[in-house]
Amino acid sequence: MDDLMLSLLPLTTTAEEGGRDARAALLPVGSLEQHGPHLPLVTDTVIACVLARELARAHPVRLLPPVTVSCSQEHAAWPGTVSISARTLHAVVTDIAASLGGTPLVLVNGHGGNHVLANVVQESRGAMALFPQAHEWEAARTAAGMTTDNDTDMHAGELETSVLLHACPHLVRPGRADHVTGARDHMPTLGLAPYTPTGVVGRPSLATADKGRRLLAALVANLTGHLAALDAAASDHPHDDDRRAGQPRHERQQPVDD
């Protein structure tokens, strides 16, 4: 297996995990979708894993392997894109949360189309966090010296290309052509294809490895607030095991009498 791929997966033993005092577990959530002619289909998964790896190096957290296919229906017009339903992603994430034995779960999301993750976190009543959020991506862009924003550089642009140039430059192919669109008001209905012939929305020509490095560093520092919020939620609900499992109380499975 590629050394990069191995470096993005947790390779700990059960004994090592048993001795860890983790404040939270990190679940990278990526996608398998087109990223123009210059980035691979696994771009979102790689970015989520690279970020989660850096977060795990800087904070007392447990690293989980990634979810590699998610809600990419807006990219279905391009070959290679594979999706699951929002219902399935919801179920996968809540099942993983329920298996963690009370450890809070941080969803490290690399794909903006995974809107359902915000609802999963909302329903968890303090047992999960979603990171990075839109304002954190925007602040990290500024810290990295990027000139684009989340809206104009939505897909395969300056941000994503910069992270891959920093973390795994061999995955970046030639042909970094910019494509900037106007408003994409009907993208949920029509998909992305009516707005870009290449699949790119942004300016990959502006990407540099140094911007990718600085963006990741800015994001790593921002996790502290989410961990504090999870700690505060736990102290507010110290005996609420159902909340910790990401399961509403009314859905709790009652024990069967012998």
mmCIF file of N, CA and C in Angstrom, residues 131-151 158-159 211-223 226:
data_model
loop_
_atom_site.group_PDB
_atom_site.id
_atom_site.type_symbol
_atom_site.label_atom_id
_atom_site.label_comp_id
_atom_site.label_asym_id
_atom_site.label_seq_id
_atom_site.Cartn_x
_atom_site.Cartn_y
_atom_site.Cartn_z
ATOM 1 N N PHE A 131 -16.682 19.499 12.247
ATOM 2 C CA PHE A 131 -15.485 20.317 12.053
ATOM 3 C C PHE A 131 -14.827 19.947 10.723
ATOM 4 N N PRO A 132 -14.346 20.957 9.981
ATOM 5 C CA PRO A 132 -14.501 22.390 10.189
ATOM 6 C C PRO A 132 -15.869 22.865 9.689
ATOM 7 N N GLN A 133 -16.368 23.918 10.289
ATOM 8 C CA GLN A 133 -17.570 24.564 9.813
ATOM 9 C C GLN A 133 -17.187 25.642 8.797
ATOM 10 N N ALA A 134 -18.198 26.184 8.110
ATOM 11 C CA ALA A 134 -17.925 27.102 6.997
ATOM 12 C C ALA A 134 -17.075 28.288 7.428
ATOM 13 N N HIS A 135 -17.385 28.847 8.595
ATOM 14 C CA HIS A 135 -16.629 30.031 9.034
ATOM 15 C C HIS A 135 -15.183 29.664 9.380
ATOM 16 N N GLU A 136 -14.949 28.407 9.782
ATOM 17 C CA GLU A 136 -13.586 27.978 10.094
ATOM 18 C C GLU A 136 -12.774 27.764 8.815
ATOM 19 N N TRP A 137 -13.408 27.219 7.782
ATOM 20 C CA TRP A 137 -12.728 27.146 6.488
ATOM 21 C C TRP A 137 -12.380 28.550 6.005
ATOM 22 N N GLU A 138 -13.312 29.486 6.153
ATOM 23 C CA GLU A 138 -13.080 30.841 5.661
ATOM 24 C C GLU A 138 -11.935 31.511 6.413
ATOM 25 N N ALA A 139 -11.934 31.367 7.732
ATOM 26 C CA ALA A 139 -10.856 31.965 8.533
ATOM 27 C C ALA A 139 -9.509 31.328 8.194
ATOM 28 N N ALA A 140 -9.507 30.026 7.944
ATOM 29 C CA ALA A 140 -8.260 29.341 7.600
ATOM 30 C C ALA A 140 -7.747 29.796 6.237
ATOM 31 N N ARG A 141 -8.651 30.080 5.302
ATOM 32 C CA ARG A 141 -8.240 30.639 4.010
ATOM 33 C C ARG A 141 -7.473 31.944 4.216
ATOM 34 N N THR A 142 -8.028 32.797 5.057
ATOM 35 C CA THR A 142 -7.387 34.089 5.317
ATOM 36 C C THR A 142 -6.018 33.890 5.951
ATOM 37 N N ALA A 143 -5.943 33.000 6.931
ATOM 38 C CA ALA A 143 -4.667 32.736 7.598
ATOM 39 C C ALA A 143 -3.631 32.177 6.639
ATOM 40 N N ALA A 144 -4.090 31.455 5.616
ATOM 41 C CA ALA A 144 -3.176 30.849 4.651
ATOM 42 C C ALA A 144 -2.761 31.804 3.545
ATOM 43 N N GLY A 145 -3.375 32.992 3.509
ATOM 44 C CA GLY A 145 -3.048 33.954 2.462
ATOM 45 C C GLY A 145 -3.752 33.691 1.147
ATOM 46 N N MET A 146 -4.867 32.970 1.194
ATOM 47 C CA MET A 146 -5.620 32.712 -0.036
ATOM 48 C C MET A 146 -6.459 33.928 -0.403
ATOM 49 N N THR A 147 -6.667 34.121 -1.689
ATOM 50 C CA THR A 147 -7.427 35.277 -2.172
ATOM 51 C C THR A 147 -8.866 34.915 -2.519
ATOM 52 N N THR A 148 -9.199 33.634 -2.521
ATOM 53 C CA THR A 148 -10.546 33.203 -2.842
ATOM 54 C C THR A 148 -11.351 32.973 -1.568
ATOM 55 N N ASP A 149 -12.672 32.746 -1.737
ATOM 56 C CA ASP A 149 -13.529 32.443 -0.599
ATOM 57 C C ASP A 149 -14.284 31.148 -0.848
ATOM 58 N N ASN A 150 -15.058 30.724 0.158
ATOM 59 C CA ASN A 150 -15.750 29.441 0.070
ATOM 60 C C ASN A 150 -16.712 29.363 -1.107
ATOM 61 N N ASP A 151 -17.337 30.479 -1.452
ATOM 62 C CA ASP A 151 -18.348 30.458 -2.503
ATOM 63 C C ASP A 151 -17.726 30.419 -3.893
ATOM 64 N N GLU A 158 -8.465 26.697 -5.353
ATOM 65 C CA GLU A 158 -7.251 27.089 -4.655
ATOM 66 C C GLU A 158 -7.056 26.303 -3.369
ATOM 67 N N LEU A 159 -8.122 26.140 -2.584
ATOM 68 C CA LEU A 159 -7.986 25.484 -1.279
ATOM 69 C C LEU A 159 -7.643 24.007 -1.428
ATOM 70 N N LYS A 211 0.450 27.463 1.011
ATOM 71 C CA LYS A 211 -0.909 27.815 1.418
ATOM 72 C C LYS A 211 -1.606 26.618 2.047
ATOM 73 N N GLY A 212 -1.397 25.445 1.498
ATOM 74 C CA GLY A 212 -1.989 24.249 2.075
ATOM 75 C C GLY A 212 -1.482 23.974 3.476
ATOM 76 N N ARG A 213 -0.195 24.141 3.679
ATOM 77 C CA ARG A 213 0.401 23.932 5.002
ATOM 78 C C ARG A 213 -0.160 24.917 6.016
ATOM 79 N N ARG A 214 -0.239 26.179 5.629
ATOM 80 C CA ARG A 214 -0.734 27.205 6.549
ATOM 81 C C ARG A 214 -2.225 27.037 6.844
ATOM 82 N N LEU A 215 -2.980 26.600 5.863
ATOM 83 C CA LEU A 215 -4.403 26.370 6.088
ATOM 84 C C LEU A 215 -4.614 25.257 7.110
ATOM 85 N N LEU A 216 -3.885 24.152 6.969
ATOM 86 C CA LEU A 216 -4.024 23.055 7.918
ATOM 87 C C LEU A 216 -3.622 23.474 9.324
ATOM 88 N N ALA A 217 -2.561 24.257 9.434
ATOM 89 C CA ALA A 217 -2.115 24.714 10.755
ATOM 90 C C ALA A 217 -3.180 25.572 11.424
ATOM 91 N N ALA A 218 -3.840 26.414 10.647
ATOM 92 C CA ALA A 218 -4.895 27.262 11.215
ATOM 93 C C ALA A 218 -6.073 26.415 11.686
ATOM 94 N N LEU A 219 -6.430 25.400 10.933
ATOM 95 C CA LEU A 219 -7.542 24.546 11.326
ATOM 96 C C LEU A 219 -7.215 23.734 12.576
ATOM 97 N N VAL A 220 -6.005 23.247 12.674
ATOM 98 C CA VAL A 220 -5.609 22.443 13.841
ATOM 99 C C VAL A 220 -5.813 23.235 15.126
ATOM 100 N N ALA A 221 -5.477 24.497 15.101
ATOM 101 C CA ALA A 221 -5.628 25.325 16.307
ATOM 102 C C ALA A 221 -7.090 25.524 16.686
ATOM 103 N N ASN A 222 -7.992 25.429 15.704
ATOM 104 C CA ASN A 222 -9.401 25.714 15.965
ATOM 105 C C ASN A 222 -10.164 24.566 16.598
ATOM 106 N N LEU A 223 -9.575 23.377 16.667
ATOM 107 C CA LEU A 223 -10.309 22.255 17.251
ATOM 108 C C LEU A 223 -10.525 22.426 18.747
ATOM 109 N N HIS A 226 -14.042 23.187 19.910
ATOM 110 C CA HIS A 226 -14.996 22.084 19.782
ATOM 111 C C HIS A 226 -14.825 21.069 20.903
#
